[in-house]
PDB file of C-alpha atoms in Angstrom:
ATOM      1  CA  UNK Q 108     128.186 119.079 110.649  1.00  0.00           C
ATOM      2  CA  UNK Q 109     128.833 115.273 111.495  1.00  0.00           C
ATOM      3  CA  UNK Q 110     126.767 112.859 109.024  1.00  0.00           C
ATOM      4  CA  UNK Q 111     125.242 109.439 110.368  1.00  0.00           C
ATOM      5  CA  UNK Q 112     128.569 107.923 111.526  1.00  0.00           C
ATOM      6  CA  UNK Q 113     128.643 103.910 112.063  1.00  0.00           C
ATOM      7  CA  UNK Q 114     131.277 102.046 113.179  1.00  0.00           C
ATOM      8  CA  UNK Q 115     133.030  99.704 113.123  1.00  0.00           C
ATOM      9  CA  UNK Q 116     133.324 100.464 109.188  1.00  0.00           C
ATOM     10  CA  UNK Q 117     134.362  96.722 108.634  1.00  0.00           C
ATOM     11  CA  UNK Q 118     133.823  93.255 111.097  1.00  0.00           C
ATOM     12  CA  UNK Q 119     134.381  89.743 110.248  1.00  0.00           C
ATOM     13  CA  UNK Q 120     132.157  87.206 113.065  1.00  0.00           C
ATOM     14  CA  UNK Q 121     132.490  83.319 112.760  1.00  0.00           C
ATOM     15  CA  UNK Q 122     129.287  81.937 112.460  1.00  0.00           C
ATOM     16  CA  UNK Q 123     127.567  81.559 115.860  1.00  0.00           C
ATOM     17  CA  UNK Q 124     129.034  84.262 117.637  1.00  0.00           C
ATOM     18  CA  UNK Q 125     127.364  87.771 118.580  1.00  0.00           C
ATOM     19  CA  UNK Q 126     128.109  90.857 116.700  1.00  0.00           C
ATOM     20  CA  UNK Q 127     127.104  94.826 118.078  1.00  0.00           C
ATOM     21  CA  UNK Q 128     127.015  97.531 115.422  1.00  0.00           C
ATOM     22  CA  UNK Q 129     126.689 101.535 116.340  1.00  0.00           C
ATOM     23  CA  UNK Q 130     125.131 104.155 115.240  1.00  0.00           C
ATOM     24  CA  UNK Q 131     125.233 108.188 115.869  1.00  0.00           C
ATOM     25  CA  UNK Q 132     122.791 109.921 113.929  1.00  0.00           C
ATOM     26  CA  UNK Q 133     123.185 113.427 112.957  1.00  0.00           C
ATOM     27  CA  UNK Q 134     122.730 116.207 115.828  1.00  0.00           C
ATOM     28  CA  UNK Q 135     119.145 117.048 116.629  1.00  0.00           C
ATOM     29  CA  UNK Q 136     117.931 113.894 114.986  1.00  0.00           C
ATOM     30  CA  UNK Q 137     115.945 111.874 117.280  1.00  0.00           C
ATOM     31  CA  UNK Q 138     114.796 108.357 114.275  1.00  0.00           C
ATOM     32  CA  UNK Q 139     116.943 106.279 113.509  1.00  0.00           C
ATOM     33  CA  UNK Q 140     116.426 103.355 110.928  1.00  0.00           C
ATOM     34  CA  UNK Q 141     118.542 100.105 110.185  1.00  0.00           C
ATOM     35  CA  UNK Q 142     118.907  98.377 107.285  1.00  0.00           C
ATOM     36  CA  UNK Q 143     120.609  95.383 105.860  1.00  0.00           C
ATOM     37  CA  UNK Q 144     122.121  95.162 102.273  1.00  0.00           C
ATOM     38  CA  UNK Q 145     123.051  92.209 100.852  1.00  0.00           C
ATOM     39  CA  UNK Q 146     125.805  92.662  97.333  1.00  0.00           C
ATOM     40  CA  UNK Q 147     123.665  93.399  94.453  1.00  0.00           C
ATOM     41  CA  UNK Q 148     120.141  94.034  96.483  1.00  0.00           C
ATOM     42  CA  UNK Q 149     118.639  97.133  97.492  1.00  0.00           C
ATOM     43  CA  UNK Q 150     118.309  98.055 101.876  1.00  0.00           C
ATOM     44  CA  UNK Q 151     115.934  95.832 103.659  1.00  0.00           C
ATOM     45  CA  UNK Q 152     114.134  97.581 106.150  1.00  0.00           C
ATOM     46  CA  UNK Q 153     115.043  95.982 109.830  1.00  0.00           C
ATOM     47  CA  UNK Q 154     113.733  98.528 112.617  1.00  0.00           C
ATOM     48  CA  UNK Q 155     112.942 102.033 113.042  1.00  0.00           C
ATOM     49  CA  UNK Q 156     113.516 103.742 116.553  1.00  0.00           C
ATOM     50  CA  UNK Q 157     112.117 106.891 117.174  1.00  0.00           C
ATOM     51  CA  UNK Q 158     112.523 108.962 120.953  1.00  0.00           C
ATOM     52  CA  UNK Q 159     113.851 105.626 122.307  1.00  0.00           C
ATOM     53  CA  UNK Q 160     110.872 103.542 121.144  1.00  0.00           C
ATOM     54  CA  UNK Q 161     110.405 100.663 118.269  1.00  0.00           C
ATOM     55  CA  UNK Q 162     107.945 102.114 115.531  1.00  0.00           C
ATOM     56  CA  UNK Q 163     108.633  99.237 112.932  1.00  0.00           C
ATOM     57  CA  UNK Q 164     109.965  96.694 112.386  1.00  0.00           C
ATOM     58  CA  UNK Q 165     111.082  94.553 109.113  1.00  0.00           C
ATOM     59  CA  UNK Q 166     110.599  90.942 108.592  1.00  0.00           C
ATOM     60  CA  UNK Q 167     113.826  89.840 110.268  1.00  0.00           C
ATOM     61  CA  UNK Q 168     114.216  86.408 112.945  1.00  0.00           C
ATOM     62  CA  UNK Q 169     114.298  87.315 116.668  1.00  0.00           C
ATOM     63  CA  UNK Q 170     118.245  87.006 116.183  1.00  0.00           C
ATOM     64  CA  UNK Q 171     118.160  90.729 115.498  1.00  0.00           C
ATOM     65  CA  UNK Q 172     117.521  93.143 118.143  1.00  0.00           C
ATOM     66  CA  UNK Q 173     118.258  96.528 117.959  1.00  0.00           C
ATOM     67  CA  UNK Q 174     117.890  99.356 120.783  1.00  0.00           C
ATOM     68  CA  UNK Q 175     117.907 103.481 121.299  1.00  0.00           C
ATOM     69  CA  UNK Q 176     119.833 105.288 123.603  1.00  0.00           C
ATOM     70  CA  UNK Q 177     119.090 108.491 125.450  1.00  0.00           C
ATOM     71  CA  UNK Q 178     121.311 110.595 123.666  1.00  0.00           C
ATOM     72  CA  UNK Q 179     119.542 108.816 120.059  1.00  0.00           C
ATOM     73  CA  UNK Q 180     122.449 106.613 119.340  1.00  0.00           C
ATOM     74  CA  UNK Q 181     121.474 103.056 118.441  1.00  0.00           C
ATOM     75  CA  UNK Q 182     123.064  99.742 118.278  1.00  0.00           C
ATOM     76  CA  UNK Q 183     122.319  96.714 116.219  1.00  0.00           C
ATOM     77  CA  UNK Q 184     122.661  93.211 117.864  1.00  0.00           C
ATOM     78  CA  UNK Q 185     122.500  90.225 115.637  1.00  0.00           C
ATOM     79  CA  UNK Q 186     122.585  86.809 117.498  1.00  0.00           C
ATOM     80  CA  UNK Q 187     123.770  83.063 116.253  1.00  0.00           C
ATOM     81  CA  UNK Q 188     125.538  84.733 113.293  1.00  0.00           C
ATOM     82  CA  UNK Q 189     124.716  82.904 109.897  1.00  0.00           C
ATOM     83  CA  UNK Q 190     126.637  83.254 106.922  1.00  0.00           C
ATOM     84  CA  UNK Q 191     123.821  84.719 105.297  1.00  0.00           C
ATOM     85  CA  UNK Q 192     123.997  87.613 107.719  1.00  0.00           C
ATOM     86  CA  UNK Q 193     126.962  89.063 106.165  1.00  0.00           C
ATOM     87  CA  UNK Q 194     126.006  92.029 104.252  1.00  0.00           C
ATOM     88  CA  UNK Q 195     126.412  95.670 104.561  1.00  0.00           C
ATOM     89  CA  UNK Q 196     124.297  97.104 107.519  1.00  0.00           C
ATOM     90  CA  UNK Q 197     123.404 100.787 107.267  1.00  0.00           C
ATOM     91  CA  UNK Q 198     121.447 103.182 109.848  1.00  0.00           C
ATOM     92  CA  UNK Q 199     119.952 106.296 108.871  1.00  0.00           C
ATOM     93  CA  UNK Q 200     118.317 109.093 110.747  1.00  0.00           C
ATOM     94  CA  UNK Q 201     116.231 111.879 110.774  1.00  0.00           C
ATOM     95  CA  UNK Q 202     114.572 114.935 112.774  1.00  0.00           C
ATOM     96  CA  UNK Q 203     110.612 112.782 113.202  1.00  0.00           C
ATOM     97  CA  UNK Q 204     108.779 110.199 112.253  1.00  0.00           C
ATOM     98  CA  UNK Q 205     106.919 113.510 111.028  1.00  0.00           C
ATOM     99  CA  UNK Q 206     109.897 114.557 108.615  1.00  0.00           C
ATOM    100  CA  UNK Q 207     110.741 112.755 105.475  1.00  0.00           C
ATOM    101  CA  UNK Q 208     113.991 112.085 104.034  1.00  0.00           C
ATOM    102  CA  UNK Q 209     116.509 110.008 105.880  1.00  0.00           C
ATOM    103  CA  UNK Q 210     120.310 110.520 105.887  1.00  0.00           C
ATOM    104  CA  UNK Q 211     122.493 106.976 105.481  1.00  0.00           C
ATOM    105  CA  UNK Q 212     125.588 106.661 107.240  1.00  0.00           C
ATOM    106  CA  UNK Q 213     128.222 104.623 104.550  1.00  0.00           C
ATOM    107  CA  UNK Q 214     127.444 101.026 106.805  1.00  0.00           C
ATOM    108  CA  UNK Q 215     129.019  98.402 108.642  1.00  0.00           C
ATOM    109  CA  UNK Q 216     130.567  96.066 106.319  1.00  0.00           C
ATOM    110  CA  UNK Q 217     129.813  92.534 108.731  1.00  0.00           C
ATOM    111  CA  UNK Q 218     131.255  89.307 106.788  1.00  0.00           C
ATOM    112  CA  UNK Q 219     130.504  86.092 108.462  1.00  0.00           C
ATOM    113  CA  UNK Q 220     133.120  83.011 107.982  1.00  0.00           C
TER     114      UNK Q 220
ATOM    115  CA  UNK X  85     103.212  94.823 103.243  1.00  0.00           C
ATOM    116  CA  UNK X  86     104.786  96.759 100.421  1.00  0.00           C
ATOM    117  CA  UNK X  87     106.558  95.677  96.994  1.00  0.00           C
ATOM    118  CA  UNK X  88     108.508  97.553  94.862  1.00  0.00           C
ATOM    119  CA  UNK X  89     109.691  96.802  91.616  1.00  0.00           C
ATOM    120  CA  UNK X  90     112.672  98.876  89.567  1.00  0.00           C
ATOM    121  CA  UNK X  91     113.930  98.291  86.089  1.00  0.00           C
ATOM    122  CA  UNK X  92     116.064  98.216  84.328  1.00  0.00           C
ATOM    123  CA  UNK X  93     118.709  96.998  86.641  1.00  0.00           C
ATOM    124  CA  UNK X  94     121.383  97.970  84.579  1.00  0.00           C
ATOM    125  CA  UNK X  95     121.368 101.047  81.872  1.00  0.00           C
ATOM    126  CA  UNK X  96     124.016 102.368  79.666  1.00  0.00           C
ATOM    127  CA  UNK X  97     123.616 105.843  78.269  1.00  0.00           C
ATOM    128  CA  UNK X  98     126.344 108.493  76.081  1.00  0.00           C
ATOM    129  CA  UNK X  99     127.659 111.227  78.069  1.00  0.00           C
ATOM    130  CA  UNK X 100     124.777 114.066  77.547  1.00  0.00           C
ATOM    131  CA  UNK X 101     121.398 111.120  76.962  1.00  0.00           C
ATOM    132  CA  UNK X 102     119.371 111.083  79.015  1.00  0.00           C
ATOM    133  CA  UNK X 103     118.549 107.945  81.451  1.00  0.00           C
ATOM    134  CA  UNK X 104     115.440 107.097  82.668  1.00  0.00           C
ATOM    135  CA  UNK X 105     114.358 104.417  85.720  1.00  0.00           C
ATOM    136  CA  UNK X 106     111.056 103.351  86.104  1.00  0.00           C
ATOM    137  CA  UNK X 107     109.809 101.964  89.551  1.00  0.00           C
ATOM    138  CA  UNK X 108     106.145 100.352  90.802  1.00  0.00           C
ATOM    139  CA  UNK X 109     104.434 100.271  93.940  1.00  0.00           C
ATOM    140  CA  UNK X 110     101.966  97.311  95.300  1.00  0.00           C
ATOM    141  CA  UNK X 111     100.160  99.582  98.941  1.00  0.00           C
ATOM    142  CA  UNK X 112      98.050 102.720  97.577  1.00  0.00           C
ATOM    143  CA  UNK X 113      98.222 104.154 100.997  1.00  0.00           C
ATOM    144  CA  UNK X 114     102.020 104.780 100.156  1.00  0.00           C
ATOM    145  CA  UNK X 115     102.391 108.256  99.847  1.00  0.00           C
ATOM    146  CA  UNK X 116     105.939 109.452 100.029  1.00  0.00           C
ATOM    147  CA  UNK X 117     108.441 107.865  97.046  1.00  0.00           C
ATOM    148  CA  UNK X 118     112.224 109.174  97.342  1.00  0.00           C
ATOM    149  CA  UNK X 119     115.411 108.218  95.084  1.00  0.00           C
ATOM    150  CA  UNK X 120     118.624 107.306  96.579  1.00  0.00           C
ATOM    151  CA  UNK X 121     122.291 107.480  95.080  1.00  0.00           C
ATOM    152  CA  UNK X 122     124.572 104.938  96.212  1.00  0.00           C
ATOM    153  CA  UNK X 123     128.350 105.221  94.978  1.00  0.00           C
ATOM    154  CA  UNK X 124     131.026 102.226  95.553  1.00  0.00           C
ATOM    155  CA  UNK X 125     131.280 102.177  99.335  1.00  0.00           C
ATOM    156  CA  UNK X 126     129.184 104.643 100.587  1.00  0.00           C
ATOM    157  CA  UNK X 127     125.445 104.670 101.783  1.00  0.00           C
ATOM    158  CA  UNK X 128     122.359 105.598  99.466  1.00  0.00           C
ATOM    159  CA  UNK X 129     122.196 109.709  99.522  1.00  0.00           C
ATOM    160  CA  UNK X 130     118.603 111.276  98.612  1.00  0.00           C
ATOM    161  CA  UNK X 131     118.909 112.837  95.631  1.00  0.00           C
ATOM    162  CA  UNK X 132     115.140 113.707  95.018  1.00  0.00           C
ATOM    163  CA  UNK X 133     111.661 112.963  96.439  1.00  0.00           C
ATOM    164  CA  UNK X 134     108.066 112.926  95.803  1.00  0.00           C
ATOM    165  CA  UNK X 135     105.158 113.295  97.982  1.00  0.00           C
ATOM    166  CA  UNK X 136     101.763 111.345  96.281  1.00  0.00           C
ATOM    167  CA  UNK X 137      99.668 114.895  96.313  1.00  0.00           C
ATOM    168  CA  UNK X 138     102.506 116.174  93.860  1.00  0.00           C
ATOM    169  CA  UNK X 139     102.584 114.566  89.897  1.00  0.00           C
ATOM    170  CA  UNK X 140     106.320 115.611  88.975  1.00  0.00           C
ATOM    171  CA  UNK X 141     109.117 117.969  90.741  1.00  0.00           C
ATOM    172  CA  UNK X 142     112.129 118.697  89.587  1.00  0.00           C
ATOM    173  CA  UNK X 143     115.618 119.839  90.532  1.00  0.00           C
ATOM    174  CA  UNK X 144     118.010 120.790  88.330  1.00  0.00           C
ATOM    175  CA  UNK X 145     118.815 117.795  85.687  1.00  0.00           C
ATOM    176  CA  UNK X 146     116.617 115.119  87.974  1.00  0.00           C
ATOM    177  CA  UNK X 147     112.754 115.117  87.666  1.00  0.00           C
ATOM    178  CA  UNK X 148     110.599 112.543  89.219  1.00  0.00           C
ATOM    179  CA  UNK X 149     106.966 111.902  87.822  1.00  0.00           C
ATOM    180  CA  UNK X 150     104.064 109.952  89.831  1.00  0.00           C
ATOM    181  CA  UNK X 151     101.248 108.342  88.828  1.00  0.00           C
ATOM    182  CA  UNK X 152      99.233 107.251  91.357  1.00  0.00           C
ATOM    183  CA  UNK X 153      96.494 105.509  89.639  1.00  0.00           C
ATOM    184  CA  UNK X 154      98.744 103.010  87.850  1.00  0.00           C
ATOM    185  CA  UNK X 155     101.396 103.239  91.119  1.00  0.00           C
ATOM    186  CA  UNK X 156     103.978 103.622  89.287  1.00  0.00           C
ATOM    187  CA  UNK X 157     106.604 106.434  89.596  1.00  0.00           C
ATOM    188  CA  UNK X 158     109.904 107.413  87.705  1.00  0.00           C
ATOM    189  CA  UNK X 159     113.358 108.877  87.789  1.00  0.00           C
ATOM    190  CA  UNK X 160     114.345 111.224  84.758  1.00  0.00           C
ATOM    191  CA  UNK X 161     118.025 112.623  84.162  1.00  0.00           C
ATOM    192  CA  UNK X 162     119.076 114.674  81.293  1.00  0.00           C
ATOM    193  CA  UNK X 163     122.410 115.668  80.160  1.00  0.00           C
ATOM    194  CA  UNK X 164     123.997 112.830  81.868  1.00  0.00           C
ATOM    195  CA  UNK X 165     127.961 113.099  83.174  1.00  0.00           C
ATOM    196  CA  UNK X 166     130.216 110.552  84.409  1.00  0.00           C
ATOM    197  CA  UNK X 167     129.855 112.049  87.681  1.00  0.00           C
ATOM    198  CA  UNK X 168     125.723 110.314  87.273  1.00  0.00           C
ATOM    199  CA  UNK X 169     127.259 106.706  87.026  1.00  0.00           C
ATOM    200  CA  UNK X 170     126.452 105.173  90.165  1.00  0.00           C
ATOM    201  CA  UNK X 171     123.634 102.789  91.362  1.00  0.00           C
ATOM    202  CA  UNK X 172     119.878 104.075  91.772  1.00  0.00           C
ATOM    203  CA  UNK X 173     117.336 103.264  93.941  1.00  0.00           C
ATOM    204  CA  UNK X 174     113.437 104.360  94.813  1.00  0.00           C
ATOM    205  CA  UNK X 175     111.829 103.456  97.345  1.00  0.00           C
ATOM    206  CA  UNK X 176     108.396 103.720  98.941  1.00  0.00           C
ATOM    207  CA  UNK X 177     107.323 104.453 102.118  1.00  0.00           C
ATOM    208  CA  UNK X 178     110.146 105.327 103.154  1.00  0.00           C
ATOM    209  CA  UNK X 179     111.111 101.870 103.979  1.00  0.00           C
ATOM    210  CA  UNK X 180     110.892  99.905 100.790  1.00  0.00           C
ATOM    211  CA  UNK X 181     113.791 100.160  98.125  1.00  0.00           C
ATOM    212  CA  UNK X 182     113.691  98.299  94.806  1.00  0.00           C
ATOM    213  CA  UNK X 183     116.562  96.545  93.952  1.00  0.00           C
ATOM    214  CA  UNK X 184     118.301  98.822  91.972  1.00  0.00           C
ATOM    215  CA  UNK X 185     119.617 100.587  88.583  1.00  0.00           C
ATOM    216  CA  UNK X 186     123.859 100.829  87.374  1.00  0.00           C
ATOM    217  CA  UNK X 187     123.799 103.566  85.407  1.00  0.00           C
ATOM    218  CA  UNK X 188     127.109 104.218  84.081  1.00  0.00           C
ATOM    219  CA  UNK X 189     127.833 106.881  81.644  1.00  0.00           C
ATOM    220  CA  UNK X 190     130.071 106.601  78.577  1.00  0.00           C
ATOM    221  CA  UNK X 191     131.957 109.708  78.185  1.00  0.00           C
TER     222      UNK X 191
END
């Protein structure tokens, strides 16, 4: 079976500009969670989606938006780009908000020039 | 909302010590405390977790213990191989990751 896949793996944004990131979570998994790690740090918590909905969200500016598709695929927008924004950015799913345990997909290297 | 603190952030042990991580938790309502593995370019991959109406579990050479009344929890592996050496992380709430152990191995 296919893990969390994200693409693209790698992305380099000038500041300012708009970036999208993806996310397919495993088959039959309808949560998905984002994070953002910067080098060194451990995942900070930036939404959770669950049957197309936001449950949570992490304390992140309004430049991040993130959304759920019908089919449980997410994407990650991320407005007015800041060099601070370049991290790795990892989603992670799993069956219900009732289920513990998420699966990480390996992340979205974004570095901003 | 919820803080949680991991040291040490780095930890060097001989092939076949033991290691051991030691995380706390600020919320008491947290109830659900996992461990991730993260190796050089890949995402953080559960390795073990602990629910707060369990004190210790165990699988294999990984046991986690929890104490609740001093919210503190930890991450125990013996007879440590190369293959361990990675960076460590707990969590809480499912949401909330400390910042991290490198544990590397010496063979």
């Amino acid at each position: 079976d296919a893990g969390v896949t994200q693409s693209p793996t790698h992305l380099i944004k000038t500041r300012g500009q708009h970036v999208t990131l993806r996310c397919s979570p495993i088959s039959g998994h309808k949560s998905v969670s984002w994070y953002q790690q910067v080098l060194g740090q451990g995942p900070q918590f930036i939404f959770q989606y669950y049957e197309k909905e936001e449950r949570g969200r992490g304390n992140f500016p309004d430049r991040f938006s993130a959304r759920q598709f019908p089919n449980y695929s997410s994407e990650l927008n991320v407005n007015a780009l800041l060099l601070g924004d370049s991290a790795l950015y990892l989603c992670a799913s799993r069956e219900g908000v009732s289920r513990y345990g998420y699966t990480f997909g390996s992340g979205t290297r974004l570095t901003v020039v | 909302g919820e803080n949680v603190e991991q040291h040490p952030s780095t930890l060097s042990v001989q092939e076949g010590d033991s290691a051991v991580i030691k995380c706390t938790y600020s919320d008491s309502a947290s109830n659900y405390f996992p461990w991730y593995k993260q190796e050089l370019g890949k995402g953080p991959q559960l390795i073990i977790d602990i629910r707060s109406n369990v004190g210790e579990k165990k699988d294999q050479r990984i046991a986690v213990t929890l104490n609740k009344t001093a919210k503190h929890f930890s991450l125990h592996i013996t007879e440590t191989q190369p293959e361990d050496s990675a960076v460590y992380f707990c969590a809480a709430a499912l949401f909330y990751f400390g910042t991290g152990t490198s544990l590397t191995v010496i063979p």
